[in-house]
C-alpha positions as a printed NumPy array, in Angstrom:
array([[  2.612,  13.318,   4.074],
       [  0.9  ,   9.396,   4.942],
       [  1.454,   5.933,   3.763],
       [ -1.016,   3.511,   3.915],
       [  1.646,   0.428,   2.706],
       [  4.878,   0.029,   4.814],
       [  6.183,  -3.164,   6.092],
       [  7.717,  -1.239,   8.536],
       [  6.762,  -3.538,  11.592],
       [  9.77 ,  -6.19 ,  13.035],
       [  9.549,  -9.901,  12.484],
       [  6.273, -10.433,  10.87 ],
       [  7.225, -10.674,   7.426],
       [  9.585, -10.023,   4.795],
       [ 10.251,  -6.06 ,   5.916],
       [ 11.947,  -5.312,   8.907],
       [ 13.904,  -7.662,  10.535],
       [ 14.387,  -5.791,  14.187],
       [ 12.536,  -3.224,  16.033],
       [ 16.189,  -1.16 ,  15.705],
       [ 15.873,  -1.8  ,  11.791],
       [ 12.03 ,  -0.188,  12.178],
       [ 13.203,   2.463,  14.491],
       [ 15.679,   3.723,  12.02 ],
       [ 12.458,   3.334,   9.705],
       [ 10.029,   5.695,  10.548],
       [ 13.223,   8.423,  11.474],
       [ 13.65 ,   8.03 ,   7.74 ],
       [ 10.37 ,   8.447,   7.548],
       [  9.9  ,  11.495,   9.355],
       [ 12.698,  13.381,   7.716],
       [ 11.077,  13.007,   4.806],
       [  7.665,  13.998,   5.26 ],
       [  5.366,  11.444,   6.711],
       [  3.493,  12.237,   9.731],
       [  1.235,   8.286,   9.582],
       [  2.153,   5.044,   8.295],
       [ -0.115,   2.539,   7.858],
       [  1.514,  -0.633,   9.277],
       [  0.517,  -3.107,   6.12 ],
       [  2.137,  -7.07 ,   7.316],
       [  1.513,  -9.538,   4.356],
       [ -1.775, -11.873,   4.861],
       [ -0.598, -14.634,   2.675],
       [ -1.365, -18.416,   3.828],
       [  1.489, -19.404,   1.78 ],
       [  4.082, -17.152,   3.127],
       [  3.708, -15.297,   5.771],
       [  0.209, -14.545,   7.748],
       [  1.175, -12.979,  11.259],
       [ -2.029, -13.123,  13.607],
       [ -3.768,  -9.26 ,  14.1  ],
       [ -2.626, -10.151,  17.6  ],
       [  0.627,  -9.813,  16.923],
       [  0.255,  -7.   ,  15.234],
       [ -1.497,  -5.042,  17.027],
       [  1.499,  -6.174,  20.157],
       [  4.482,  -5.442,  17.264],
       [  3.143,  -2.195,  16.706],
       [  2.187,  -1.051,  20.471],
       [  5.607,  -2.046,  21.51 ],
       [  6.685,  -0.327,  18.428],
       [  4.894,   2.968,  18.838],
       [  5.615,   3.224,  22.495],
       [  9.239,   2.714,  21.541],
       [  8.703,   5.715,  19.335],
       [  7.19 ,   8.183,  21.583],
       [  9.976,   7.746,  24.077],
       [ 12.282,   8.841,  20.992],
       [ 10.277,  11.602,  20.462],
       [  9.728,  10.455,  16.906],
       [  6.503,  11.572,  16.321],
       [  5.36 ,   9.239,  13.487],
       [  1.93 ,   7.775,  14.15 ],
       [  1.345,   4.291,  13.491],
       [ -2.   ,   2.332,  12.385],
       [ -3.249,  -0.839,  12.194],
       [ -2.86 ,  -3.022,   8.627],
       [ -2.831,  -5.681,   6.18 ],
       [ -1.53 ,  -6.413,   2.675],
       [ -3.772,  -9.255,   1.884],
       [ -2.909, -11.492,  -0.952],
       [ -6.226, -12.506,  -2.756],
       [ -6.963, -16.455,  -2.956],
       [-10.135, -18.185,  -2.112],
       [-10.172, -17.707,   1.697],
       [-10.503, -13.911,   1.646],
       [-13.823, -13.605,   1.539],
       [-14.135, -15.626,   4.848],
       [-11.313, -14.149,   6.776],
       [-13.168, -10.326,   5.833],
       [-16.633, -11.951,   7.287],
       [-14.587, -13.204,  10.174],
       [-13.01 , -10.397,  10.928],
       [ -9.73 , -11.901,  10.807],
       [ -7.616,  -9.467,   9.191],
       [ -6.869,  -6.138,   9.165],
       [ -8.686,  -3.409,   7.012],
       [ -6.422,  -0.04 ,   6.377],
       [ -6.532,   1.699,  10.159],
       [ -9.884,  -0.53 ,  10.848],
       [-11.354,   1.616,   8.162],
       [-13.814,   0.175,   5.301],
       [-10.861,   0.014,   2.553],
       [ -8.496,  -3.553,   2.272],
       [ -5.213,  -3.613,   0.472],
       [ -4.868,  -6.146,  -1.533],
       [ -2.292,  -7.515,  -3.908],
       [ -2.184,  -9.86 ,  -7.111],
       [  0.465, -12.682,  -8.051],
       [  2.737, -10.62 , -10.002],
       [  3.548, -12.932, -12.761],
       [  0.723, -14.152, -13.589],
       [ -3.056, -13.025, -14.131],
       [ -5.874, -13.407, -11.401],
       [ -8.396, -15.249, -13.4  ],
       [-11.042, -14.488, -10.668],
       [-10.152, -10.733,  -9.638],
       [-13.762,  -9.243, -11.428],
       [-15.509, -11.913,  -8.624],
       [-13.658, -11.112,  -6.216],
       [-13.72 ,  -7.353,  -6.467],
       [-17.773,  -7.875,  -6.558],
       [-17.574, -10.235,  -3.386],
       [-15.63 ,  -7.436,  -1.223],
       [-17.937,  -5.246,  -2.418],
       [-20.593,  -6.596,  -1.491],
       [-18.694,  -7.348,   2.281],
       [-19.034,  -3.721,   2.719],
       [-15.318,  -3.105,   2.128],
       [-12.922,  -1.384,  -0.668],
       [-10.333,  -2.888,  -2.204],
       [ -7.068,  -1.095,  -3.138],
       [ -4.759,  -2.192,  -5.4  ],
       [ -0.897,  -2.635,  -3.947],
       [  1.209,  -1.818,  -6.747],
       [ -0.58 ,  -2.455,  -9.951],
       [  2.625,  -1.154, -12.313],
       [  4.141,  -4.129, -10.856],
       [  1.785,  -6.577, -11.495],
       [  3.4  ,  -8.48 , -15.3  ],
       [ -0.247,  -8.707, -16.631],
       [ -1.226,  -5.26 , -16.594],
       [  2.423,  -3.986, -17.93 ],
       [  0.684,  -6.003, -20.892],
       [ -2.675,  -5.46 , -21.059],
       [ -2.54 ,  -1.99 , -19.394],
       [ -6.902,  -0.928, -20.937],
       [ -7.77 ,  -4.037, -17.965],
       [ -7.135,  -1.578, -15.335],
       [-10.517,   0.747, -16.602],
       [-12.266,  -1.995, -16.407],
       [-11.606,  -2.637, -12.476],
       [-11.551,   1.287, -11.749],
       [-15.237,   1.202, -12.952],
       [-16.172,  -1.943, -10.605],
       [-14.765,   0.213,  -8.   ],
       [-11.515,  -0.814,  -7.751],
       [ -9.001,   1.812,  -6.417],
       [ -5.142,   2.294,  -7.297],
       [ -2.507,   2.454,  -4.863],
       [  1.254,   2.78 ,  -6.444],
       [  4.834,   3.051,  -5.349],
       [  7.389,   5.607,  -5.249],
       [  9.925,   3.408,  -5.744],
       [  8.331,   2.424,  -9.357],
       [  9.43 ,   6.258, -10.516],
       [ 12.993,   5.428,  -9.519],
       [ 12.601,   2.123, -11.501],
       [ 13.228,   0.207,  -8.421],
       [ 10.956,  -2.753, -10.042],
       [ 12.225,  -3.025, -13.645],
       [ 11.059,  -0.018, -16.643],
       [  8.071,  -2.304, -17.368],
       [  6.722,  -0.772, -13.944],
       [  8.175,   2.67 , -14.254],
       [  6.312,   2.796, -17.593],
       [  2.874,   1.619, -16.013],
       [  3.425,   4.04 , -13.013],
       [  4.053,   7.012, -15.354],
       [  1.075,   5.744, -17.321],
       [ -1.254,   6.149, -14.642],
       [ -0.054,   9.066, -13.542],
       [ -0.818,  11.146, -17.053],
       [ -3.958,   9.294, -17.224],
       [ -5.105,  10.654, -13.365],
       [ -5.899,   6.707, -12.335],
       [ -3.699,   6.87 ,  -9.089],
       [ -5.402,   7.642,  -6.106],
       [ -2.352,   6.187,  -3.915],
       [  1.002,   6.854,  -3.689],
       [  2.918,   5.011,  -0.755],
       [  6.314,   3.624,   0.004],
       [  5.999,  -0.463,  -0.01 ],
       [  9.104,   0.086,   2.46 ],
       [ 10.542,  -2.909,   3.261],
       [ 13.796,  -1.583,   4.825],
       [ 15.947,   1.405,   6.365],
       [ 18.202,   2.709,   4.01 ],
       [ 15.611,   2.545,   0.975],
       [ 12.939,   3.783,  -0.524],
       [ 11.88 ,   6.947,   2.725],
       [ 15.905,   7.542,   1.787],
       [ 15.31 ,   8.191,  -1.474],
       [ 11.554,   9.881,  -1.424],
       [ 12.82 ,  13.354,  -2.072],
       [ 14.214,  12.02 ,  -5.387],
       [ 11.154,   9.99 ,  -6.146],
       [  8.861,  13.415,  -5.399],
       [ 10.839,  15.486,  -7.852],
       [ 10.466,  13.238, -10.833],
       [  6.675,  12.693,  -9.826],
       [  5.619,  16.294, -10.063],
       [  7.093,  16.375, -13.69 ],
       [  3.685,  14.028, -14.02 ],
       [  1.326,  15.676, -11.89 ],
       [  0.707,  18.874, -10.359],
       [  1.407,  19.307,  -6.499],
       [ -1.886,  19.776,  -5.601],
       [ -2.586,  16.328,  -6.756],
       [  0.161,  14.836,  -5.254],
       [ -0.763,  16.294,  -2.292],
       [ -4.57 ,  14.683,  -2.469],
       [ -2.95 ,  11.192,  -3.621],
       [ -0.392,  11.09 ,  -0.649],
       [ -1.964,  13.447,   2.238],
       [ -6.189,  14.572,   1.644],
       [ -7.097,  10.907,   0.387],
       [ -4.405,   8.647,   3.042],
       [ -6.684,  11.448,   5.784],
       [ -9.426,   9.43 ,   4.539],
       [ -8.892,   6.148,   5.519],
       [ -8.132,   7.402,   8.738],
       [-11.287,   8.654,   8.987],
       [-13.267,   6.183,   7.101],
       [-14.689,   8.501,   5.071],
       [-15.977,   8.33 ,   1.   ],
       [-12.401,   8.515,  -1.276],
       [-14.807,   9.608,  -4.184]])
């Protein structure tokens, strides 16, 4: 499996707090069957916004340490980008990371309120030659209450990435139910960890997989955890 959303890089956001925790997370990920991780620290002007240089330097040092410890996880650069009125400028000025330097950008929205400019920003991001992937749609309250809006966003070119932890009720019953609905409707293009700490989702990945297998086939699971993520790494079309 390839994990396209993880806060495994240490001391950059609300994820890993130390290199030792990051190493533990990487070993847990490998034990769970993950070969590659796209590191996606938050890019959010109000909270966390490490520079591209900080991200690259931290990832380089971390990869060296993993290689030294014979942990065969391969790391790739990325960001989880909070949508606001600075995003278009950040894309045009190349001041944020797409996923593995591909055409794909991982975006997130406010959890509790509707982002009224989403249609406009999807259109703008696509016009800039990028493809937006929405992180954990099942967690957004307004989509939980108006799930049919998701079809419109997908028709506009938005791609969905859900979290493994949602099936384990890590984000509450509404997120779990919306995730199950999205799986049933075959609207999920990626499932990722959104890992922030050790002894958390990587450690419980097998339990999540078994629950997901009750909703989709193992072939579809392979597509959204391996084949589609590999296309990001190769910067290929998903569909």
